Coordinates of N, CA and C in Angstrom, one line a residue:
Q1294 N 0.8 -1.2 0.0 CA 0.0 0.0 0.0 C 0.9 1.3 0.0
Q1295 N 2.0 1.2 0.8 CA 2.8 2.4 0.9 C 3.5 2.6 -0.5
A1296 N 3.9 1.5 -1.2 CA 4.5 1.7 -2.5 C 3.5 2.2 -3.5
A1297 N 2.3 1.8 -3.4 CA 1.2 2.3 -4.3 C 1.0 3.8 -4.1
A1298 N 1.0 4.1 -2.8 CA 0.8 5.5 -2.5 C 1.9 6.4 -3.0
Q1299 N 3.2 5.9 -2.9 CA 4.3 6.6 -3.4 C 4.2 6.8 -4.9
A1300 N 3.9 5.7 -5.6 CA 3.7 5.8 -7.1 C 2.7 6.8 -7.5
A1301 N 1.5 6.8 -6.8 CA 0.5 7.7 -7.1 C 1.0 9.1 -6.8
S1302 N 1.7 9.3 -5.8 CA 2.3 10.7 -5.4 C 3.2 11.1 -6.5
H1303 N 4.1 10.2 -7.0 CA 5.0 10.6 -8.1 C 4.3 10.9 -9.4
A1304 N 3.2 10.1 -9.7 CA 2.4 10.4 -10.9 C 1.7 11.7 -10.8
E1305 N 1.2 12.1 -9.7 CA 0.5 13.3 -9.5 C 1.5 14.5 -9.6
A1306 N 2.7 14.3 -9.1 CA 3.7 15.4 -9.2 C 4.1 15.6 -10.7
A1307 N 4.3 14.5 -11.4 CA 4.7 14.6 -12.8 C 3.5 15.2 -13.6
R1308 N 2.3 14.9 -13.3 CA 1.2 15.5 -14.0 C 1.1 17.0 -13.7
Q1309 N 1.3 17.4 -12.5 CA 1.3 18.8 -12.1 C 2.4 19.6 -12.8
K1310 N 3.6 19.0 -12.9 CA 4.7 19.6 -13.6 C 4.4 19.8 -15.1
K1311 N 3.8 18.7 -15.7 CA 3.4 18.8 -17.1 C 2.4 19.9 -17.3
L1312 N 1.4 20.0 -16.4 CA 0.4 21.1 -16.5 C 1.0 22.5 -16.4
Q1313 N 1.9 22.6 -15.5 CA 2.6 23.9 -15.4 C 3.4 24.3 -16.7
H1314 N 4.0 23.3 -17.3 CA 4.8 23.5 -18.5 C 3.8 23.9 -19.6
L1315 N 2.7 23.2 -19.8 CA 1.7 23.5 -20.8 C 1.1 24.9 -20.6
A1316 N 0.9 25.3 -19.3 CA 0.3 26.6 -19.0 C 1.3 27.7 -19.4
A1317 N 2.6 27.4 -19.2 CA 3.7 28.4 -19.5 C 3.8 28.5 -21.1
L1318 N 3.7 27.4 -21.8 CA 3.7 27.4 -23.2 C 2.5 28.2 -23.8
N1319 N 1.3 28.0 -23.2 CA 0.1 28.6 -23.6 C 0.2 30.1 -23.4
A1320 N 0.8 30.5 -22.3 CA 0.9 32.0 -22.0 C 1.9 32.6 -23.0
L1321 N 3.0 31.8 -23.3 CA 4.0 32.4 -24.2 C 3.4 32.5 -25.6
M1322 N 2.5 31.6 -26.1 CA 1.9 31.7 -27.4 C 0.9 32.8 -27.5
H1323 N 0.3 33.2 -26.4 CA -0.7 34.2 -26.4 C -0.2 35.6 -26.1
E1324 N 1.1 35.7 -25.8 CA 1.7 37.0 -25.4 C 1.8 37.8 -26.7
R1325 N 1.3 39.0 -26.6 CA 1.2 39.9 -27.8 C 2.6 40.3 -28.3
V1326 N 3.5 40.6 -27.4 CA 4.8 41.1 -27.8 C 5.6 40.0 -28.5
T1327 N 5.5 38.8 -28.1 CA 6.2 37.7 -28.7 C 5.7 37.5 -30.1
A1328 N 4.4 37.5 -30.2 CA 3.7 37.3 -31.6 C 4.2 38.4 -32.5
G1329 N 4.3 39.6 -32.0 CA 4.7 40.8 -32.8 C 6.1 40.6 -33.4
Y1330 N 7.0 40.1 -32.6 CA 8.4 40.0 -33.0 C 8.7 38.8 -33.9
R1331 N 7.7 38.0 -34.1 CA 7.9 36.8 -35.0 C 7.6 37.2 -36.4
I1332 N 7.2 38.4 -36.7 CA 6.9 38.7 -38.1 C 8.2 39.3 -38.7
D1333 N 8.5 38.8 -39.9 CA 9.7 39.3 -40.6 C 9.4 40.5 -41.4
V1334 N 10.1 41.6 -41.1 CA 9.8 42.9 -41.7 C 10.2 42.9 -43.2
E1335 N 11.1 42.1 -43.6 CA 11.6 42.0 -44.9 C 10.7 41.2 -45.9
T1336 N 9.6 40.7 -45.3 CA 8.7 39.9 -46.1 C 8.1 40.7 -47.3
D1337 N 7.8 41.9 -47.0 CA 7.2 42.8 -48.1 C 8.1 42.9 -49.3
S1338 N 9.4 43.2 -49.1 CA 10.3 43.3 -50.3 C 10.5 42.0 -50.9
T1339 N 10.5 40.9 -50.2 CA 10.7 39.6 -50.7 C 9.6 39.2 -51.6
V1340 N 8.3 39.4 -51.1 CA 7.1 39.0 -51.8 C 7.0 39.9 -53.1
R1341 N 7.3 41.1 -53.0 CA 7.2 42.0 -54.2 C 8.2 41.5 -55.3
A1342 N 9.4 41.2 -54.9 CA 10.3 40.7 -55.9 C 9.9 39.4 -56.5
D1343 N 9.3 38.5 -55.7 CA 8.8 37.2 -56.2 C 7.6 37.5 -57.2
V1344 N 6.7 38.4 -56.8 CA 5.6 38.7 -57.7 C 6.1 39.3 -59.0
S1345 N 7.0 40.2 -58.9 CA 7.5 40.8 -60.1 C 8.2 39.8 -61.0
R1346 N 8.9 38.9 -60.4 CA 9.6 37.8 -61.2 C 8.6 36.9 -61.9
K1347 N 7.5 36.5 -61.2 CA 6.5 35.7 -61.7 C 5.7 36.3 -62.9
K1348 N 5.4 37.6 -62.7 CA 4.7 38.4 -63.8 C 5.6 38.5 -65.0
Q1349 N 6.9 38.7 -64.8 CA 7.8 38.8 -65.9 C 7.9 37.5 -66.7
E1350 N 8.0 36.4 -65.9 CA 8.1 35.1 -66.5 C 6.8 34.8 -67.3
A1351 N 5.6 35.1 -66.7 CA 4.4 34.9 -67.4 C 4.3 35.7 -68.8
T1352 N 4.8 36.9 -68.7 CA 4.8 37.7 -69.9 C 5.7 37.1 -71.0
E1353 N 6.9 36.7 -70.5 CA 7.9 36.1 -71.5 C 7.3 34.8 -72.0
F1354 N 6.6 34.0 -71.2 CA 6.1 32.8 -71.7 C 5.0 33.0 -72.8
M1355 N 4.1 34.0 -72.5 CA 3.1 34.2 -73.5 C 3.7 34.8 -74.8
T1356 N 4.7 35.6 -74.7 CA 5.3 36.2 -75.9 C 6.0 35.0 -76.7
A1357 N 6.8 34.2 -76.0 CA 7.5 33.1 -76.7 C 6.5 32.1 -77.3
S1358 N 5.3 31.8 -76.6 CA 4.3 30.9 -77.1 C 3.8 31.4 -78.4
S1359 N 3.4 32.7 -78.4 CA 2.9 33.3 -79.7 C 3.9 33.2 -80.8
A1360 N 5.2 33.4 -80.5 CA 6.2 33.3 -81.6 C 6.3 31.9 -82.0
F1361 N 6.3 30.9 -81.1 CA 6.4 29.5 -81.4 C 5.3 29.1 -82.4
F1362 N 4.0 29.4 -82.0 CA 2.9 28.9 -82.8 C 2.8 29.7 -84.1
G1363 N 3.3 30.9 -84.1 CA 3.3 31.6 -85.4 C 4.3 31.0 -86.4
A1364 N 5.4 30.4 -85.8 CA 6.3 29.7 -86.7 C 6.0 28.3 -87.1
V1365 N 5.4 27.6 -86.1 CA 5.2 26.1 -86.3 C 3.8 25.9 -86.8
G1366 N 2.8 26.7 -86.5 CA 1.5 26.5 -87.0 C 1.3 26.3 -88.5
P1367 N 2.0 27.1 -89.3 CA 1.9 26.9 -90.8 C 2.5 25.5 -91.2
L1368 N 3.6 25.1 -90.5 CA 4.2 23.9 -90.9 C 3.3 22.7 -90.6
V1369 N 2.5 22.8 -89.5 CA 1.6 21.7 -89.1 C 0.5 21.7 -90.1
Q1370 N 0.0 22.9 -90.5 CA -1.1 23.0 -91.5 C -0.7 22.4 -92.9
Q1371 N 0.5 22.7 -93.2 CA 1.0 22.2 -94.5 C 1.4 20.7 -94.5
G1372 N 1.4 20.1 -93.3 CA 1.8 18.7 -93.2 C 3.2 18.5 -93.2
V1373 N 4.0 19.5 -93.1 CA 5.5 19.4 -93.0 C 5.9 18.8 -91.7
M1374 N 5.2 19.2 -90.6 CA 5.5 18.8 -89.2 C 4.3 18.1 -88.6
P1375 N 4.4 16.9 -88.0 CA 3.3 16.3 -87.4 C 2.9 17.1 -86.2
A1376 N 1.6 17.1 -85.9 CA 1.0 17.9 -84.8 C 1.5 17.4 -83.5
N1377 N 1.7 16.1 -83.3 CA 2.2 15.6 -82.0 C 3.6 16.0 -81.8
A1378 N 4.4 16.1 -82.9 CA 5.8 16.5 -82.7 C 5.8 18.0 -82.3
A1379 N 5.0 18.8 -82.9 CA 5.0 20.2 -82.6 C 4.6 20.4 -81.1
I1380 N 3.5 19.7 -80.7 CA 3.1 20.0 -79.3 C 4.1 19.4 -78.3
T1381 N 4.8 18.3 -78.6 CA 5.8 17.8 -77.7 C 7.0 18.7 -77.6
I1382 N 7.4 19.3 -78.7 CA 8.4 20.4 -78.7 C 8.0 21.6 -77.8
Y1383 N 6.7 21.9 -78.0 CA 6.2 23.1 -77.2 C 6.2 22.7 -75.7
G1384 N 5.8 21.5 -75.4 CA 5.8 21.1 -74.0 C 7.2 21.2 -73.4
S1385 N 8.1 20.7 -74.1 CA 9.5 20.8 -73.6 C 10.0 22.2 -73.5
F1386 N 9.6 23.1 -74.4 CA 10.0 24.5 -74.3 C 9.3 25.2 -73.2
A1387 N 8.0 24.8 -72.9 CA 7.2 25.5 -71.8 C 7.8 25.2 -70.5
R1388 N 8.4 24.0 -70.3 CA 8.9 23.6 -69.0 C 10.2 24.4 -68.6
L1389 N 10.7 25.2 -69.5 CA 11.8 26.1 -69.2 C 11.4 27.2 -68.3
F1390 N 10.1 27.5 -68.3 CA 9.5 28.6 -67.5 C 9.0 28.0 -66.2
N1391 N 9.0 28.8 -65.2 CA 8.5 28.4 -63.9 C 7.0 28.8 -63.8
L1392 N 6.1 27.9 -64.3 CA 4.7 28.3 -64.5 C 3.8 27.8 -63.3
G1393 N 4.3 26.9 -62.5 CA 3.5 26.3 -61.5 C 2.9 25.0 -61.9
K1394 N 2.5 24.3 -60.8 CA 2.0 22.9 -61.0 C 0.7 22.9 -61.9
A1395 N -0.2 23.8 -61.6 CA -1.5 23.8 -62.3 C -1.3 24.0 -63.8
I1396 N -0.5 24.9 -64.2 CA -0.3 25.1 -65.6 C 0.5 24.0 -66.3
E1397 N 1.4 23.4 -65.6 CA 2.1 22.2 -66.1 C 1.2 21.1 -66.3
D1398 N 0.2 20.9 -65.4 CA -0.8 19.9 -65.6 C -1.7 20.1 -66.9
V1399 N -2.0 21.4 -67.1 CA -2.8 21.7 -68.3 C -2.0 21.4 -69.6
L1400 N -0.7 21.7 -69.6 CA 0.2 21.4 -70.7 C 0.3 19.9 -70.9
D1401 N 0.5 19.1 -69.8 CA 0.6 17.7 -69.9 C -0.7 17.1 -70.5
D1402 N -1.8 17.6 -70.1 CA -3.1 17.2 -70.7 C -3.2 17.5 -72.2
L1403 N -2.8 18.7 -72.6 CA -2.8 19.0 -74.0 C -1.9 18.1 -74.8
I1404 N -0.7 17.8 -74.3 CA 0.2 16.9 -75.0 C -0.4 15.5 -75.1
A1405 N -1.0 15.0 -74.1 CA -1.6 13.7 -74.1 C -2.8 13.6 -75.1
K1406 N -3.6 14.7 -75.2 CA -4.7 14.7 -76.1 C -4.2 14.7 -77.6
V1407 N -3.2 15.5 -77.8 CA -2.7 15.5 -79.2 C -2.0 14.2 -79.6
Q1408 N -1.3 13.6 -78.7 CA -0.6 12.4 -79.0 C -1.6 11.2 -79.1
Q1409 N -2.7 11.2 -78.4 CA -3.7 10.2 -78.6 C -4.4 10.4 -79.9
G1410 N -4.6 11.6 -80.4 CA -5.2 11.8 -81.7 C -4.3 11.6 -82.8
G1411 N -3.0 11.4 -82.5 CA -2.0 11.1 -83.6 C -1.6 12.4 -84.3
G1412 N -0.6 12.3 -85.1 CA -0.1 13.4 -85.9 C -0.6 13.5 -87.3
V1413 N 0.3 13.7 -88.2 CA -0.1 13.8 -89.6 C -0.3 12.3 -90.1
P1414 N -1.3 12.1 -90.9 CA -1.6 10.7 -91.4 C -0.4 10.1 -92.1
Q1415 N -0.3 8.8 -92.2 CA 0.7 8.1 -92.9 C 0.6 8.5 -94.4
Q1416 N 1.8 8.3 -95.1 CA 1.8 8.6 -96.5 C 0.8 7.7 -97.2
P1417 N 0.0 8.2 -98.2 CA -1.0 7.5 -98.8 C -0.4 6.4 -99.7
D1418 N -1.1 5.2 -99.7 CA -0.6 4.2 -100.6 C -1.2 4.4 -102.0
G1419 N -1.1 3.5 -102.9 CA -1.6 3.6 -104.2 C -3.1 3.8 -104.3
Q1420 N -3.9 3.3 -103.4 CA -5.3 3.4 -103.5 C -5.9 4.6 -102.8
A1421 N -5.1 5.3 -101.9 CA -5.6 6.5 -101.2 C -5.7 7.7 -102.1
D1422 N -6.7 8.5 -101.8 CA -6.9 9.7 -102.6 C -6.1 10.9 -101.9
A1423 N -5.2 11.5 -102.7 CA -4.4 12.6 -102.1 C -5.3 13.8 -101.6
A1424 N -6.4 14.1 -102.2 CA -7.2 15.2 -101.8 C -7.9 14.9 -100.4
A1425 N -8.2 13.6 -100.2 CA -8.8 13.2 -99.0 C -7.8 13.3 -97.8
V1426 N -6.6 12.9 -98.2 CA -5.5 13.0 -97.2 C -5.2 14.5 -96.8
E1427 N -5.2 15.3 -97.8 CA -5.0 16.7 -97.6 C -6.1 17.3 -96.7
Q1428 N -7.3 16.9 -97.0 CA -8.5 17.4 -96.2 C -8.4 17.0 -94.8
Q1429 N -7.9 15.7 -94.6 CA -7.8 15.2 -93.2 C -6.7 16.0 -92.5
R1430 N -5.6 16.3 -93.2 CA -4.5 17.1 -92.6 C -5.0 18.5 -92.1
K1431 N -5.8 19.1 -93.0 CA -6.4 20.4 -92.7 C -7.3 20.3 -91.5
Q1432 N -8.1 19.3 -91.4 CA -9.0 19.1 -90.2 C -8.2 18.9 -89.0
Q1433 N -7.1 18.1 -89.0 CA -6.3 17.9 -87.8 C -5.6 19.2 -87.4
A1434 N -5.1 20.0 -88.4 CA -4.5 21.2 -88.1 C -5.5 22.2 -87.4
A1435 N -6.7 22.2 -88.0 CA -7.7 23.1 -87.4 C -8.1 22.7 -86.0
Q1436 N -8.2 21.3 -85.7 CA -8.5 20.8 -84.4 C -7.3 21.2 -83.4
L1437 N -6.1 21.0 -83.9 CA -4.9 21.4 -83.0 C -5.0 22.9 -82.7
D1438 N -5.2 23.7 -83.7 CA -5.3 25.1 -83.5 C -6.3 25.5 -82.5
Q1439 N -7.5 24.9 -82.6 CA -8.6 25.1 -81.6 C -8.2 24.7 -80.2
Q1440 N -7.5 23.5 -80.1 CA -7.1 23.0 -78.8 C -6.1 24.0 -78.2
I1441 N -5.2 24.5 -79.0 CA -4.1 25.4 -78.5 C -4.8 26.7 -78.0
K1442 N -5.8 27.2 -78.8 CA -6.4 28.4 -78.3 C -7.1 28.2 -77.0
V1443 N -7.8 27.1 -76.8 CA -8.5 26.8 -75.6 C -7.5 26.7 -74.4
Q1444 N -6.4 26.0 -74.7 CA -5.4 25.8 -73.6 C -4.7 27.1 -73.3
N1445 N -4.4 27.9 -74.3 CA -3.8 29.2 -74.1 C -4.7 30.1 -73.2
A1446 N -6.0 30.1 -73.5 CA -7.0 30.8 -72.7 C -7.0 30.4 -71.3
E1447 N -6.9 29.0 -71.1 CA -6.9 28.5 -69.7 C -5.6 28.9 -69.0
L1448 N -4.5 28.9 -69.8 CA -3.2 29.3 -69.2 C -3.3 30.7 -68.7
E1449 N -3.8 31.6 -69.6 CA -4.0 33.0 -69.2 C -4.8 33.2 -68.0
R1450 N -5.9 32.5 -67.9 CA -6.8 32.6 -66.7 C -6.1 32.1 -65.5
Q1451 N -5.3 31.0 -65.6 CA -4.5 30.5 -64.5 C -3.5 31.5 -64.0
I1452 N -2.8 32.1 -65.0 CA -1.8 33.1 -64.6 C -2.4 34.3 -63.9
K1453 N -3.6 34.8 -64.4 CA -4.3 35.9 -63.8 C -4.7 35.5 -62.4
R1454 N -5.2 34.3 -62.2 CA -5.6 33.9 -60.8 C -4.4 33.9 -59.9
E1455 N -3.2 33.4 -60.4 CA -2.0 33.3 -59.5 C -1.5 34.7 -59.2
N1456 N -1.6 35.6 -60.2 CA -1.1 37.0 -59.9 C -2.0 37.6 -58.9
A1457 N -3.4 37.4 -59.0 CA -4.3 38.0 -58.0 C -4.0 37.4 -56.6
S1458 N -3.7 36.1 -56.5 CA -3.4 35.5 -55.3 C -2.1 36.1 -54.7
L1459 N -1.1 36.3 -55.5 CA 0.2 36.9 -55.1 C -0.1 38.4 -54.6
D1460 N -0.9 39.1 -55.3 CA -1.2 40.5 -54.9 C -1.9 40.5 -53.5
L1461 N -2.8 39.5 -53.3 CA -3.4 39.4 -52.0 C -2.4 39.0 -50.9
Q1462 N -1.4 38.2 -51.2 CA -0.4 37.8 -50.2 C 0.4 39.1 -49.9
I1463 N 0.7 39.9 -50.9 CA 1.5 41.1 -50.6 C 0.7 42.0 -49.6
K1464 N -0.6 42.2 -49.9 CA -1.4 43.1 -49.0 C -1.5 42.5 -47.6
N1465 N -1.6 41.2 -47.5 CA -1.6 40.6 -46.2 C -0.3 40.8 -45.4
A1466 N 0.8 40.6 -46.2 CA 2.1 40.8 -45.6 C 2.3 42.3 -45.1
E1467 N 1.8 43.2 -45.9 CA 1.9 44.6 -45.5 C 1.1 44.9 -44.3
L1468 N -0.1 44.3 -44.2 CA -1.0 44.5 -43.1 C -0.4 43.9 -41.8
Q1469 N 0.3 42.7 -41.9 CA 0.9 42.1 -40.8 C 2.1 43.0 -40.3
I1470 N 2.8 43.6 -41.3 CA 4.0 44.4 -40.9 C 3.5 45.7 -40.2
K1471 N 2.4 46.3 -40.7 CA 1.8 47.5 -40.0 C 1.3 47.1 -38.6
T1472 N 0.6 46.0 -38.5 CA 0.1 45.5 -37.2 C 1.3 45.3 -36.2
S1473 N 2.3 44.7 -36.7 CA 3.5 44.5 -35.9 C 4.1 45.8 -35.4
Q1474 N 4.3 46.7 -36.4 CA 4.8 48.0 -36.0 C 4.0 48.7 -35.0
L1475 N 2.7 48.7 -35.2 CA 1.7 49.4 -34.3 C 1.8 48.7 -32.9
S1476 N 1.9 47.4 -32.9 CA 2.0 46.7 -31.6 C 3.3 47.1 -30.9
A1477 N 4.4 47.2 -31.6 CA 5.7 47.6 -31.0 C 5.6 49.0 -30.5
V1478 N 4.9 49.9 -31.2 CA 4.8 51.3 -30.7 C 3.9 51.3 -29.5
Q1479 N 2.8 50.6 -29.5 CA 2.0 50.5 -28.3 C 2.7 50.0 -27.1
R1480 N 3.5 48.9 -27.3 CA 4.3 48.3 -26.2 C 5.3 49.4 -25.7
Q1481 N 5.9 50.1 -26.6 CA 6.9 51.1 -26.2 C 6.2 52.2 -25.4
L1482 N 5.0 52.6 -25.8 CA 4.3 53.7 -25.1 C 3.9 53.2 -23.7
Q1483 N 3.5 51.9 -23.6 CA 3.1 51.3 -22.3 C 4.3 51.3 -21.4
M1484 N 5.5 50.9 -21.9 CA 6.7 50.9 -21.1 C 7.1 52.3 -20.6
Q1485 N 6.9 53.3 -21.5 CA 7.2 54.7 -21.1 C 6.3 55.1 -20.0
Q1486 N 5.0 54.8 -20.2 CA 4.0 55.2 -19.2 C 4.3 54.5 -17.8
L1487 N 4.7 53.3 -17.9 CA 5.0 52.6 -16.6 C 6.2 53.2 -16.0
G1488 N 7.2 53.6 -16.8 CA 8.4 54.2 -16.3 C 8.1 55.6 -15.7
V1489 N 7.1 56.3 -16.3 CA 6.8 57.7 -15.8 C 6.0 57.5 -14.5
T1490 N 5.0 56.6 -14.4 CA 4.2 56.5 -13.2 C 5.1 55.8 -12.1
G1491 N 6.0 54.9 -12.5 CA 6.8 54.3 -11.5 C 7.8 55.2 -10.9

């Protein structure tokens, strides 16, 4: 019985010590001054630089995409280059830009669709009609052109959404910085008042 009482006493002491530790942690987490000093004042400039870089990359990507399709589109329409080869080259080129996961998924989907549809038809044998083959090539080129337009529109929407999200992050960071600065000023005023009254 005495050993059981001692074990219970030790367990209660350990529990009390743990409760005191948790209470101290809770007080530390809710202390306003500590929370204020945990905000990095340089966040604003870092976020601005990141947003500027992403906007510049998006602009460069759209310009390069227009130039690529302007050069390759006629080759696909004439049947000189297969559609699946053109879109595979475009996918490889697009990965040079840091566009984010969502946009890369859209590009992968576009490449998969074009590759499933096939490229330029095989060379006609003696029984095939050249006019029918040419018509089929034109239809495939028109379909590819339409798919590219749809995917480009989706890419533009995605880029605009990401830019809006980054702008919101900048505003939130600025608000946190101002709140932190205000809290520091209030704390300093309180310290001064305590010093005057003391």
